[in-house]
Coordinates of C-alpha atoms in Angstrom, one line a residue:
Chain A
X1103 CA 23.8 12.7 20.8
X1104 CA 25.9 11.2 18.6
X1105 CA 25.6 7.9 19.8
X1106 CA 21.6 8.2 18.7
X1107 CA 22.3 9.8 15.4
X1108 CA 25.0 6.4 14.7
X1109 CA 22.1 4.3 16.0
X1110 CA 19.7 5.3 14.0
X1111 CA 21.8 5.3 11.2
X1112 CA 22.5 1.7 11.6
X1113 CA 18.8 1.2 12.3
X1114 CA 18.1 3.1 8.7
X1115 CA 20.7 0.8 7.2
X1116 CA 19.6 -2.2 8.6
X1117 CA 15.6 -2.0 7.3
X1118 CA 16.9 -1.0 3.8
X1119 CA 19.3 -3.4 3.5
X1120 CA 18.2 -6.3 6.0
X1121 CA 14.0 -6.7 5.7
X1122 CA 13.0 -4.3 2.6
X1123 CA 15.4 -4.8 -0.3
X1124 CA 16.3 -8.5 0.2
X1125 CA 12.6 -9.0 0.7
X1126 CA 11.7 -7.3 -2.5
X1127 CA 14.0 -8.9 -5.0
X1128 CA 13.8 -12.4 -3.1
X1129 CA 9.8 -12.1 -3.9
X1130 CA 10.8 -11.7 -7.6
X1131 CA 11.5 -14.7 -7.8
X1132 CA 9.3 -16.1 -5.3
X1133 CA 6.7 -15.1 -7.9
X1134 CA 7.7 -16.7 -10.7
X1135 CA 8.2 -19.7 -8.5
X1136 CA 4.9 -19.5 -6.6
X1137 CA 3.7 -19.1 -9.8
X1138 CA 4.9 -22.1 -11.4
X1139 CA 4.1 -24.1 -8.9
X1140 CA 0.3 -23.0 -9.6
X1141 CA 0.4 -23.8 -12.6
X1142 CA 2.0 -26.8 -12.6
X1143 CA 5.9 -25.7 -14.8
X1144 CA 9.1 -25.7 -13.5
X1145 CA 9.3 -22.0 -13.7
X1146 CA 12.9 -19.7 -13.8
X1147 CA 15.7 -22.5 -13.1
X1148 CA 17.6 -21.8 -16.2
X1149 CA 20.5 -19.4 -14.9
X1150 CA 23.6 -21.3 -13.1
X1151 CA 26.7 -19.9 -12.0
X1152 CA 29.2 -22.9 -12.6
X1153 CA 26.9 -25.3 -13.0
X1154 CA 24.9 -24.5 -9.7
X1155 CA 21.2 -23.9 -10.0
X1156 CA 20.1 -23.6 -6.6
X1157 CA 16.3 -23.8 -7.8
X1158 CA 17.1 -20.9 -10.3
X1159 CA 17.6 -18.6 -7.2
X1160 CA 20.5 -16.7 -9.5
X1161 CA 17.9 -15.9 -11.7
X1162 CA 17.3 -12.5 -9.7
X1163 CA 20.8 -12.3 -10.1
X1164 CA 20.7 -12.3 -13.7
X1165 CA 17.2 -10.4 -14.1
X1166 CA 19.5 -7.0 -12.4
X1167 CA 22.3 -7.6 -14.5
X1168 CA 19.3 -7.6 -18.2
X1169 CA 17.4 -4.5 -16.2
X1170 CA 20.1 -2.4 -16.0
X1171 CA 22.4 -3.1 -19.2
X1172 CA 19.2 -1.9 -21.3
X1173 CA 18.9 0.8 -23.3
X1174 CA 17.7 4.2 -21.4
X1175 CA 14.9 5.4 -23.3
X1176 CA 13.1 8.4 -23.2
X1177 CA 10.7 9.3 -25.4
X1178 CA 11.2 12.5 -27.2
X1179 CA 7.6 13.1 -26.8
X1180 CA 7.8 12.8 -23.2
X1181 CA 7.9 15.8 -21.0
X1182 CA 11.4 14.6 -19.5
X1183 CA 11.3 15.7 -16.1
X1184 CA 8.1 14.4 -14.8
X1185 CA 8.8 11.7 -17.0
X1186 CA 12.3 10.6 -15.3
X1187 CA 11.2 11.3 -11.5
X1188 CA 7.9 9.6 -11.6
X1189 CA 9.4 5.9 -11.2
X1190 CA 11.3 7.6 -8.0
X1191 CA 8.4 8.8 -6.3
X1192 CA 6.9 5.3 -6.4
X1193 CA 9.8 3.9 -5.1
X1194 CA 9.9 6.5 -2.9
X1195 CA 6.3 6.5 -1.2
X1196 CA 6.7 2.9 -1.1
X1197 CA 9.8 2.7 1.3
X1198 CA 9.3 5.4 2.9
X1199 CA 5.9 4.0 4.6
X1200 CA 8.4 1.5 6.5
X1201 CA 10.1 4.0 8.6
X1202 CA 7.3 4.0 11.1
X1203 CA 6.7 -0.1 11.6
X1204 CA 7.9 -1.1 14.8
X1205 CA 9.9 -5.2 14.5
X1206 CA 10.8 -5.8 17.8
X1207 CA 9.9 -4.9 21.3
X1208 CA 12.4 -1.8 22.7
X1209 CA 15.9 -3.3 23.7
X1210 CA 18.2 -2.4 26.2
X1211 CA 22.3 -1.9 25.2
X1212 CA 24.3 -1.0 27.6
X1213 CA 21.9 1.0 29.6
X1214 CA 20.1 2.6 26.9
X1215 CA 16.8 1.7 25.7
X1216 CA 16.8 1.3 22.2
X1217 CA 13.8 1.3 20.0
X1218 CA 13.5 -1.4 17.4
X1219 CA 11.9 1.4 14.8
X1220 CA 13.5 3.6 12.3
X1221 CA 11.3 6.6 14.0
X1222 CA 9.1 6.6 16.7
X1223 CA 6.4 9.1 15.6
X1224 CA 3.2 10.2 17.3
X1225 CA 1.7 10.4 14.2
X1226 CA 2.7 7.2 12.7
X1227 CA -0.8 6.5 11.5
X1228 CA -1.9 9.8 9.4
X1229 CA 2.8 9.5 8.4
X1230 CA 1.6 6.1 6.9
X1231 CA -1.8 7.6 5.3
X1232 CA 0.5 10.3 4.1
X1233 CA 3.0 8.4 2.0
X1234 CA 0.6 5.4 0.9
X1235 CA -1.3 7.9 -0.7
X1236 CA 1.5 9.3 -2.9
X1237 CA 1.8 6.3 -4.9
X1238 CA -0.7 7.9 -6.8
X1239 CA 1.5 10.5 -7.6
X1240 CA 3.9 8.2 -9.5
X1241 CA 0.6 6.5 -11.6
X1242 CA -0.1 10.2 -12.2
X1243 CA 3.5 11.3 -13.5
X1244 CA 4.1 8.4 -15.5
X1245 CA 1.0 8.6 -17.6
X1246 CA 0.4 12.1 -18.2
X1247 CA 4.4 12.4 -19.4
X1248 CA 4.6 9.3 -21.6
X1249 CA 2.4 11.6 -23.8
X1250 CA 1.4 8.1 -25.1
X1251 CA -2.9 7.0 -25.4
X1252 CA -2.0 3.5 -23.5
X1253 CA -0.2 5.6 -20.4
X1254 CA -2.8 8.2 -20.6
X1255 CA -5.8 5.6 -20.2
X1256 CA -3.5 3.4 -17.7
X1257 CA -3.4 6.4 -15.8
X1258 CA -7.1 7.6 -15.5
X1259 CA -7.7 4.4 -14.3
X1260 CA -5.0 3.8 -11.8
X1261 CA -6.0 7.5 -10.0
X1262 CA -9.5 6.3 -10.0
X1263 CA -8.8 3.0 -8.9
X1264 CA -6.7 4.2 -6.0
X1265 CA -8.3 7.0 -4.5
X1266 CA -11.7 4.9 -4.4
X1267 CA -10.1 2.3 -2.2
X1268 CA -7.8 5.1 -0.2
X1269 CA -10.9 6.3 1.3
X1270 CA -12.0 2.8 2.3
X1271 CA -8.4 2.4 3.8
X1272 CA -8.8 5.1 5.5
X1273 CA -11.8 4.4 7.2
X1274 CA -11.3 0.6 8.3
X1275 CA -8.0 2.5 10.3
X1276 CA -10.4 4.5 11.6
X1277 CA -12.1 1.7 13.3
X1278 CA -8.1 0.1 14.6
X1279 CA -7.5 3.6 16.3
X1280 CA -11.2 4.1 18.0
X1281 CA -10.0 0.3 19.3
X1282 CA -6.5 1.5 20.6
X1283 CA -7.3 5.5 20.9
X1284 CA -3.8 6.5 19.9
X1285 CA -2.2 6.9 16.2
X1286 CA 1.2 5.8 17.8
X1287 CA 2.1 2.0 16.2
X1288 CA 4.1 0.9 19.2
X1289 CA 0.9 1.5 21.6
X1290 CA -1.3 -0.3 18.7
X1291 CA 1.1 -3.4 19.2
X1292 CA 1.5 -3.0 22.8
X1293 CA -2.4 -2.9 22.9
X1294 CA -2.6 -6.1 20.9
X1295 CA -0.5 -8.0 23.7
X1296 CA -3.4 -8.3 25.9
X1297 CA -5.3 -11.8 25.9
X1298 CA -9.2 -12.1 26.5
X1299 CA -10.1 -15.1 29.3
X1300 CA -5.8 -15.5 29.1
X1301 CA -6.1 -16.9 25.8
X1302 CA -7.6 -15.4 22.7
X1303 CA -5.0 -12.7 21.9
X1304 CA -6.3 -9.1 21.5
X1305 CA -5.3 -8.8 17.7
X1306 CA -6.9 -6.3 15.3
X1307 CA -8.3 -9.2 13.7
X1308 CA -10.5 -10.3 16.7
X1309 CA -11.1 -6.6 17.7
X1310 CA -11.7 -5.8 14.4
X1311 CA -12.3 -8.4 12.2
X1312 CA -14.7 -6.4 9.2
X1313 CA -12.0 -3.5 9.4
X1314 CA -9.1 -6.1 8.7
X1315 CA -11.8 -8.2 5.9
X1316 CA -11.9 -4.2 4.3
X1317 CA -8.4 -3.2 4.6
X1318 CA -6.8 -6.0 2.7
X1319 CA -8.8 -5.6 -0.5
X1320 CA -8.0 -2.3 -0.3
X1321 CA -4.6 -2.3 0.5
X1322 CA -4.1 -4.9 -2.6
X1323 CA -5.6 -2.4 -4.6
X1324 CA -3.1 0.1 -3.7
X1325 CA -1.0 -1.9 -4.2
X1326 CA -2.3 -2.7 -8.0
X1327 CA -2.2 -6.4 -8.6
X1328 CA -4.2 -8.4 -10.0
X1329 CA -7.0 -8.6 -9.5
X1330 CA -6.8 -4.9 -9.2
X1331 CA -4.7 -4.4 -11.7
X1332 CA -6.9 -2.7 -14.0
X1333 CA -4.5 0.6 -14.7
X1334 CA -2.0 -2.2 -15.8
X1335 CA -4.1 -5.0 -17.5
X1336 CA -0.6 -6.4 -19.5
X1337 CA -3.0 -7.8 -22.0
X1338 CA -5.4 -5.1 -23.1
X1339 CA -3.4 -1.7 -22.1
X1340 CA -0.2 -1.9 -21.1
X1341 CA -0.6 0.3 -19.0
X1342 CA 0.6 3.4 -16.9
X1343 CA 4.5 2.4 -17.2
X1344 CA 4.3 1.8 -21.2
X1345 CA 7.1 3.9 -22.6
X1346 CA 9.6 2.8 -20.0
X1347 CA 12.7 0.6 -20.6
X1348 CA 15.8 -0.7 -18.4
X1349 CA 16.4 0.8 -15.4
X1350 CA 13.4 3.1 -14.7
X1351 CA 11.2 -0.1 -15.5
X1352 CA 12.8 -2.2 -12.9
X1353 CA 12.7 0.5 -10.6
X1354 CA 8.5 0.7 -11.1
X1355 CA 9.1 -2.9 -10.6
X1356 CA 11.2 -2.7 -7.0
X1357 CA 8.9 -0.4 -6.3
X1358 CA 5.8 -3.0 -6.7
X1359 CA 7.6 -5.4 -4.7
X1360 CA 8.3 -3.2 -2.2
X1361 CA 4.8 -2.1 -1.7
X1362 CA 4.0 -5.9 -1.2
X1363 CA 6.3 -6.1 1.7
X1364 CA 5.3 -2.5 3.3
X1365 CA 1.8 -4.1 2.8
X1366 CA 2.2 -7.0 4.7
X1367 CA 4.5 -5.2 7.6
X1368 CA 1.1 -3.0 7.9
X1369 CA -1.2 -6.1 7.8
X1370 CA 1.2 -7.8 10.6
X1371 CA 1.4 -4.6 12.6
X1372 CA -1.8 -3.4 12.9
X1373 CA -4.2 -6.7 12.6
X1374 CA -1.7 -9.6 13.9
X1375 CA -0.3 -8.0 16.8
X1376 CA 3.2 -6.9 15.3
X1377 CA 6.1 -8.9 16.9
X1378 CA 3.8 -10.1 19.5
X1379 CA 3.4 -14.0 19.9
X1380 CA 0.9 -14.9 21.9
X1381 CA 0.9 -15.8 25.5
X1382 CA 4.6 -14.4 25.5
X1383 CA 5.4 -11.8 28.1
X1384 CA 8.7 -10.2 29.5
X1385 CA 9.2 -12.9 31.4
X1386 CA 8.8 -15.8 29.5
X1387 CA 5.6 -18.1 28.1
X1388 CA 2.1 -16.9 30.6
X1389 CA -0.8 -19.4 29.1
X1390 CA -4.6 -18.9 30.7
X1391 CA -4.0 -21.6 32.7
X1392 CA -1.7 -20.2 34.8
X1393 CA 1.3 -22.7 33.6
X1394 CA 4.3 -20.3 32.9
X1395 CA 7.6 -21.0 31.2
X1396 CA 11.0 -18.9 32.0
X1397 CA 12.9 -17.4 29.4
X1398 CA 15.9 -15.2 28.8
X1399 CA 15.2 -12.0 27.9
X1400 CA 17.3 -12.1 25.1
X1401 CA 15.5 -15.7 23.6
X1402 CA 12.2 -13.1 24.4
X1403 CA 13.5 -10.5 21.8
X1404 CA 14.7 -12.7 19.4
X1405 CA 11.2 -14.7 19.5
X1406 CA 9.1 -11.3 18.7
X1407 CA 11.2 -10.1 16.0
X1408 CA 11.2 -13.6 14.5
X1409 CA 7.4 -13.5 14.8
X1410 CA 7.1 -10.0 13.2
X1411 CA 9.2 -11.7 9.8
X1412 CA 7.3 -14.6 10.1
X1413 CA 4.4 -12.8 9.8
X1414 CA 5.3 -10.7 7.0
X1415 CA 6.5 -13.2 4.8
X1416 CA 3.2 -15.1 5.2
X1417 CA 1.5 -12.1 4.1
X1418 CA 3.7 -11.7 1.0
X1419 CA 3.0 -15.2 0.5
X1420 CA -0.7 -14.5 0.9
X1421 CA -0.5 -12.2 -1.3
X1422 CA 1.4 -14.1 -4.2
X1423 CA -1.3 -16.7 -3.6
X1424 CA -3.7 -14.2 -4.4
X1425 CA -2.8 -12.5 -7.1
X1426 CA -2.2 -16.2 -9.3
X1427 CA -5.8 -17.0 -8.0
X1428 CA -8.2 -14.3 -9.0
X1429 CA -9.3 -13.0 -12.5
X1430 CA -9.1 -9.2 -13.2
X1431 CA -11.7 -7.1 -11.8
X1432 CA -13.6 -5.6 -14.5
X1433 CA -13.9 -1.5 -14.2
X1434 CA -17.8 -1.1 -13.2
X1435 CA -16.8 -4.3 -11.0
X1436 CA -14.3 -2.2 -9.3
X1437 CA -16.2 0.7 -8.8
X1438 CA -19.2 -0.8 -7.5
X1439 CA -16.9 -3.1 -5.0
X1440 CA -15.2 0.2 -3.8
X1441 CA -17.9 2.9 -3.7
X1442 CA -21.2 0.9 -3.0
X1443 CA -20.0 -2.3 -0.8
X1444 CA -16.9 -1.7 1.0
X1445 CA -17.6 2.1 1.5
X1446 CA -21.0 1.9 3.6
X1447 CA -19.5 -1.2 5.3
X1448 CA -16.1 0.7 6.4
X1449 CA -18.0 3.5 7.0
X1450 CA -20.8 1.1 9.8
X1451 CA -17.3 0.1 11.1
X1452 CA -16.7 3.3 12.8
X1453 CA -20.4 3.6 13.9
X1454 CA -20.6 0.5 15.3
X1455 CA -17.1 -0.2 16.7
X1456 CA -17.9 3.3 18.8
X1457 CA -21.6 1.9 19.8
X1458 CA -19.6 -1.0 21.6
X1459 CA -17.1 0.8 22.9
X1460 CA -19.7 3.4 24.6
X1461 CA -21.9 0.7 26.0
Chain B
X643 CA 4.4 10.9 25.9
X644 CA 7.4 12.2 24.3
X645 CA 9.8 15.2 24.6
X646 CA 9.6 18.3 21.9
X647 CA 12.9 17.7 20.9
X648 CA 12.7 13.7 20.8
X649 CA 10.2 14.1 18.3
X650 CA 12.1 16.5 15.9
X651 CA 14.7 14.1 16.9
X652 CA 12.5 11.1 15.2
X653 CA 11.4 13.4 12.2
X654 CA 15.3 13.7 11.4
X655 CA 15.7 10.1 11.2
X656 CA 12.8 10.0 8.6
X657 CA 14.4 12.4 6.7
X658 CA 17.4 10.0 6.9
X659 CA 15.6 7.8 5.8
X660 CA 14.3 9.6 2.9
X661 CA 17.6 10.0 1.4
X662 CA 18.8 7.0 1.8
X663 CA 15.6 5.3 -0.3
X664 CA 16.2 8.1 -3.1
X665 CA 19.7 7.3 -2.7
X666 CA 19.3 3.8 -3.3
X667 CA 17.8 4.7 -7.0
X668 CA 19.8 7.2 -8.1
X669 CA 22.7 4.9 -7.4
X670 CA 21.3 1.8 -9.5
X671 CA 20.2 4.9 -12.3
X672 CA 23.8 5.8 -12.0
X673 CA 25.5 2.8 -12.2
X674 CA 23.3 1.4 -15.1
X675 CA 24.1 4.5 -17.3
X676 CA 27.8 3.0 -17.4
X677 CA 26.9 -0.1 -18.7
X678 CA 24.3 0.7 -20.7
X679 CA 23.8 1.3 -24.3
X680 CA 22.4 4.4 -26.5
X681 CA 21.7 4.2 -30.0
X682 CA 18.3 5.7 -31.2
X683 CA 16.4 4.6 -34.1
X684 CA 13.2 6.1 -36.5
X685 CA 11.3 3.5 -35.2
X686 CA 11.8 3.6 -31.7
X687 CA 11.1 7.2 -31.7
X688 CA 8.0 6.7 -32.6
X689 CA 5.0 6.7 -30.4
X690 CA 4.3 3.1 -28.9
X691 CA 1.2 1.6 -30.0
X692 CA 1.1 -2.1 -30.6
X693 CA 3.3 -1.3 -33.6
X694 CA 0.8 0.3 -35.9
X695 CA 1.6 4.2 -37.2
X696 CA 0.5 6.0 -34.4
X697 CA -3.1 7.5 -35.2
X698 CA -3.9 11.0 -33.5
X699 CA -2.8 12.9 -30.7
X700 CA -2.9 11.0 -26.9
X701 CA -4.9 14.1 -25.8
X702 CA -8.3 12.0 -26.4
X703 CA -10.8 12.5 -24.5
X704 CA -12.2 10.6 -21.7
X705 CA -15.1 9.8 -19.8
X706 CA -16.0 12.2 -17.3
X707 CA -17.0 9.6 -14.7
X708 CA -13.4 9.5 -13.3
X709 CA -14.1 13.1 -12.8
X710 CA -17.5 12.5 -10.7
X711 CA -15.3 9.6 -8.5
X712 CA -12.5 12.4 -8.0
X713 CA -15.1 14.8 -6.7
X714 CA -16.9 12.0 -4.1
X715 CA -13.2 11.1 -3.0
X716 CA -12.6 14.3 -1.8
X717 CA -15.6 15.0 0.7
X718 CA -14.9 11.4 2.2
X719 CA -10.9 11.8 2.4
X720 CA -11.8 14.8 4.6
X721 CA -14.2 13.1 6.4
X722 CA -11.5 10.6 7.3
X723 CA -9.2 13.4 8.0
X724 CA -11.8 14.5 10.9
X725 CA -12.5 10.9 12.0
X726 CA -8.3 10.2 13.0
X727 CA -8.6 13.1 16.0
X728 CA -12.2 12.4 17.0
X729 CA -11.0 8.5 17.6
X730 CA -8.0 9.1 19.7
X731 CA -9.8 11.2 21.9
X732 CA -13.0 8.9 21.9
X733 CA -12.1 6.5 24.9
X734 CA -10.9 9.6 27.2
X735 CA -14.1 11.2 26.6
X736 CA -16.0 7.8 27.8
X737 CA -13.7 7.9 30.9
X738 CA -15.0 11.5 31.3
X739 CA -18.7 10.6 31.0
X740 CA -19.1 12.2 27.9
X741 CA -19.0 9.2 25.5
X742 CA -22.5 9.9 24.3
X743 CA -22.2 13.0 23.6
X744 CA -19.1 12.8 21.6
X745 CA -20.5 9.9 19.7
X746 CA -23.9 11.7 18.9
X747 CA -21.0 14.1 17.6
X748 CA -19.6 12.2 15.1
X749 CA -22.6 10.3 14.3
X750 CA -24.4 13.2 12.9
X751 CA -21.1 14.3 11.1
X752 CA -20.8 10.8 9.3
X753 CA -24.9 11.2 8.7
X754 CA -24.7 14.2 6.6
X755 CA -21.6 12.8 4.9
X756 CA -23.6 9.3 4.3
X757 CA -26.1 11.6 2.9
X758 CA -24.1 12.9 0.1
X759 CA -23.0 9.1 -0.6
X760 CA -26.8 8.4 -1.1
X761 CA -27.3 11.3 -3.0
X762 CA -23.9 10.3 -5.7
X763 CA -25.9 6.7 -5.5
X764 CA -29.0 7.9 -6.3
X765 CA -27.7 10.3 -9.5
X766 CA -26.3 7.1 -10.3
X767 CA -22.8 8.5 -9.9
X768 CA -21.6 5.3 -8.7
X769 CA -22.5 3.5 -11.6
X770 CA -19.4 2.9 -14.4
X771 CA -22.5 2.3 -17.1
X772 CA -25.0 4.4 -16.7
X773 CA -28.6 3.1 -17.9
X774 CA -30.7 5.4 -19.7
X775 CA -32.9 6.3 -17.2
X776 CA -29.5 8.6 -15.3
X777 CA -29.5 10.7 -18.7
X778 CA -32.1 11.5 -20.4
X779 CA -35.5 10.9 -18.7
X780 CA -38.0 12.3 -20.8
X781 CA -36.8 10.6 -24.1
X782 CA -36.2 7.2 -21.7
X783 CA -39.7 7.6 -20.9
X784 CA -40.9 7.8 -24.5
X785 CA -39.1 4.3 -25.7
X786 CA -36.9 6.5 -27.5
X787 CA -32.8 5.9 -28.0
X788 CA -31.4 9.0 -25.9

């Protein structure tokens, strides 16, 4: 017993401190780098420790040290509790979500089998619905407390804005669990290991290709970038997170980044086949041909969890990509996208993915 | 398939996990309120607004639409609430010889639902500017500005 409670204590450790922070502050920069390189400026290269640039990598280094040496603000006005735990429950529902991804295949340790998951739940799906849906709760808290017009308005819009594209969310799942018939991830990526003719891969994005086109608008929108960042919109309101300063701010910050990398653990997990590559079995490389190639188990493991990073930082890259491409979304835009488009389309997703799978 | 006490087991870890994340925040809270400053001023005591006198109170009103959107998000969260069990068990009811019954099921389920979707769509619910027509037919009608 104690040897599982150490595990997973090292397993806790390890996402927090391996794949979800480093990720998250490494993207910070990414951004303004990605976002440079868009627009054609050098972007952050200014901070050197001893004359070392490294591409202005210490920059994140430097953006920490600003954050947190700022001045704590809260506004008199403000109702101070709600006020002081709202940018924790972002951070919170944000993180949280990650328990539940599987990034490697089960290993074996000295005669135990060791799952390469924080938790194994039977419920991992309606666990994940559960949390992604409290980041609403931190849009919520931060606006109503600020007692501030801006915050207020930012907020109105960001609950509108996210519960509209929750329900679509919801329902493209719907159509990846019909597929799998199980709300446990490891049987969803197990599931996606299987290859049609011994070649086309089983992912949620062949099995379910208008459920994945559905979910990742959605999911952006969650997430609130541009272009669904109407409850921020820096240049008309500013938005939900107005009346916060150092610390707190950075931490609504983290907890945006975050979100991007939960995001695109989901989007690997559930549509790209998790730390599956393709063809790759047990045993080694299996292509439709029949032509096999032997491998260690060990090169095996180490493959699929390289995959499963792989993957996610091409959706965080995908998503950086986006977000420098698109215009905001105007409000009636939104609406009509979420409510009158992508609604009665998720919702002839179910119907139609069960019609196949009956006949 | 997975033992009782496994899966308290794995709910345990996710409470680990839990306080680690809050952990991680109230540390970086903590440690920043060493370092950082504290001096208060008139002006930044004030209410932000783009750094004009602050006019009225933030309790404004606001459009009652969001309300509407709340109200339509709520019968179709549930929906998706009954959808999750029906699709697990979809594929052992096919294997059963059931699947068309279970499907007609769910199909008439989503049908009523869909139903109320048309119904928001045809108020003109869905629709952030409403034309005249949605509020006041008679003087629409007339030519007249509702």
């Amino acid at each position: 017993m104690l040897t599982l409670i150490l595990i997973s204590l090292a397993k806790v450790v390890a996402i927090l401190l391996v794949i979800i922070l480093p990720l998250a502050t490494l993207l910070t920069w990414v951004e303004r780098k990605q976002s440079a390189v868009m627009q054609d400026r050098l972007g952050a290269n200014r901070a050197d420790i001893l004359g070392l640039r490294v591409w202005g990598l210490f920059n994140i280094i430097a953006d920490g040290i600003k954050s947190f040496s700022k001045e704590d603000w809260v506004p008199p006005f403000a109702n101070r509790f709600l006020f002081n735990i709202a940018p924790f429950v972002g951070l919170f529902a944000a993180m949280v979500t990650f328990a539940v991804i599987p990034f490697g295949p089960p290993i074996h340790i000295a005669g135990q089998e060791i799952a390469l998951q924080v938790a194994d739940l039977n419920v991992g799906f309606l666990y994940i619905l559960a949390f992604g849906s409290m980041g609403v709760y931190s849009v919520v808290l931060a606006g109503w407390s600020s007692n501030n017009k801006y915050a207020q308005l930012g907020a109105m819009r960001g609950i509108s804005q996210m519960i509209s594209y929750e329900v679509v969310l919801g329902l493209a799942l719907v159509g990846v669990v019909l597929v799998h018939g199980s709300v446990r991830l490891p049987d969803i990526v197990a599931g996606q290991g299987e290859h049609w003719f011994g070649w086309i891969p089983k992912w949620g994005v062949f099995t379910q290709p208008l459920a994945f086109l559905l979910f990742l608008p959605a999911a952006i929108a969650e997430t609130k970038r541009v272009p669904f960042d109407i409850p921020e919109g820096e240049s008309e309101i500013i938005g939900y997170n107005l009346e916060y300063s150092g610390a707190k701010f950075a931490l609504f910050l983290l907890g945006e980044f975050i979100e991007i990398v939960v995001l695109s653990a989901l989007l690997a997990t559930l549509f790209f086949g998790g730390w599956q590559v393709p063809w790759l079995a047990d045993s080694g490389f299996v292509f439709g041909n029949g032509a096999t190639v032997e491998m260690a188990p060990l090169v095996v493991t180490v493959l699929r969890i390289a995959s499963f990073l792989l993957k996610v930082v091409f959706f965080c890259w995908l998503q950086l990509l986006i977000r420098w491409t698109l215009p905001r979304f105007r409000f009636d835009h939104l609406l009509r996208l979420g409510w009158r488009e992508m609604l009665p389309l998720a919702l002839l997703n179910v119907v139609v993915t069960a019609f196949v799978m009956l006949s | 398939m997975q033992s009782m006490q496994g899966m308290q087991f794995a709910f345990g870890v996710v409470l680990m996990f839990m306080v680690m994340g809050l952990l991680i925040g109230i540390v970086a809270l903590t440690l920043s309120s060493f370092i950082r400053p504290h001096n208060p001023t008139e002006q930044k005591l004030q209410i932000y607004e783009c750094g004009e006198e602050p006019v009225g109170s933030p309790w404004m009103q606001f459009n009652n639409r969001f309300y509407t959107v709340a109200l339509v998000f709520i019968l179709f969260d549930v929906e998706v609430v009954f959808l999750f069990p029906w699709a697990v068990i979809f594929n052992d009811f096919i294997k059963q010889g059931l699947g068309a019954f279970i499907f007609a099921e769910m199909a008439v389920f989503v049908g009523i639902l869909a139903l109320g979707l048309v119904y928001a769509w045809a108020k003109g619910d869905l629709e952030w500017v409403r034309t005249r027509r949605f509020m006041k037919p008679a003087a629409a009608r007339k030519g007249g500005v509702a």
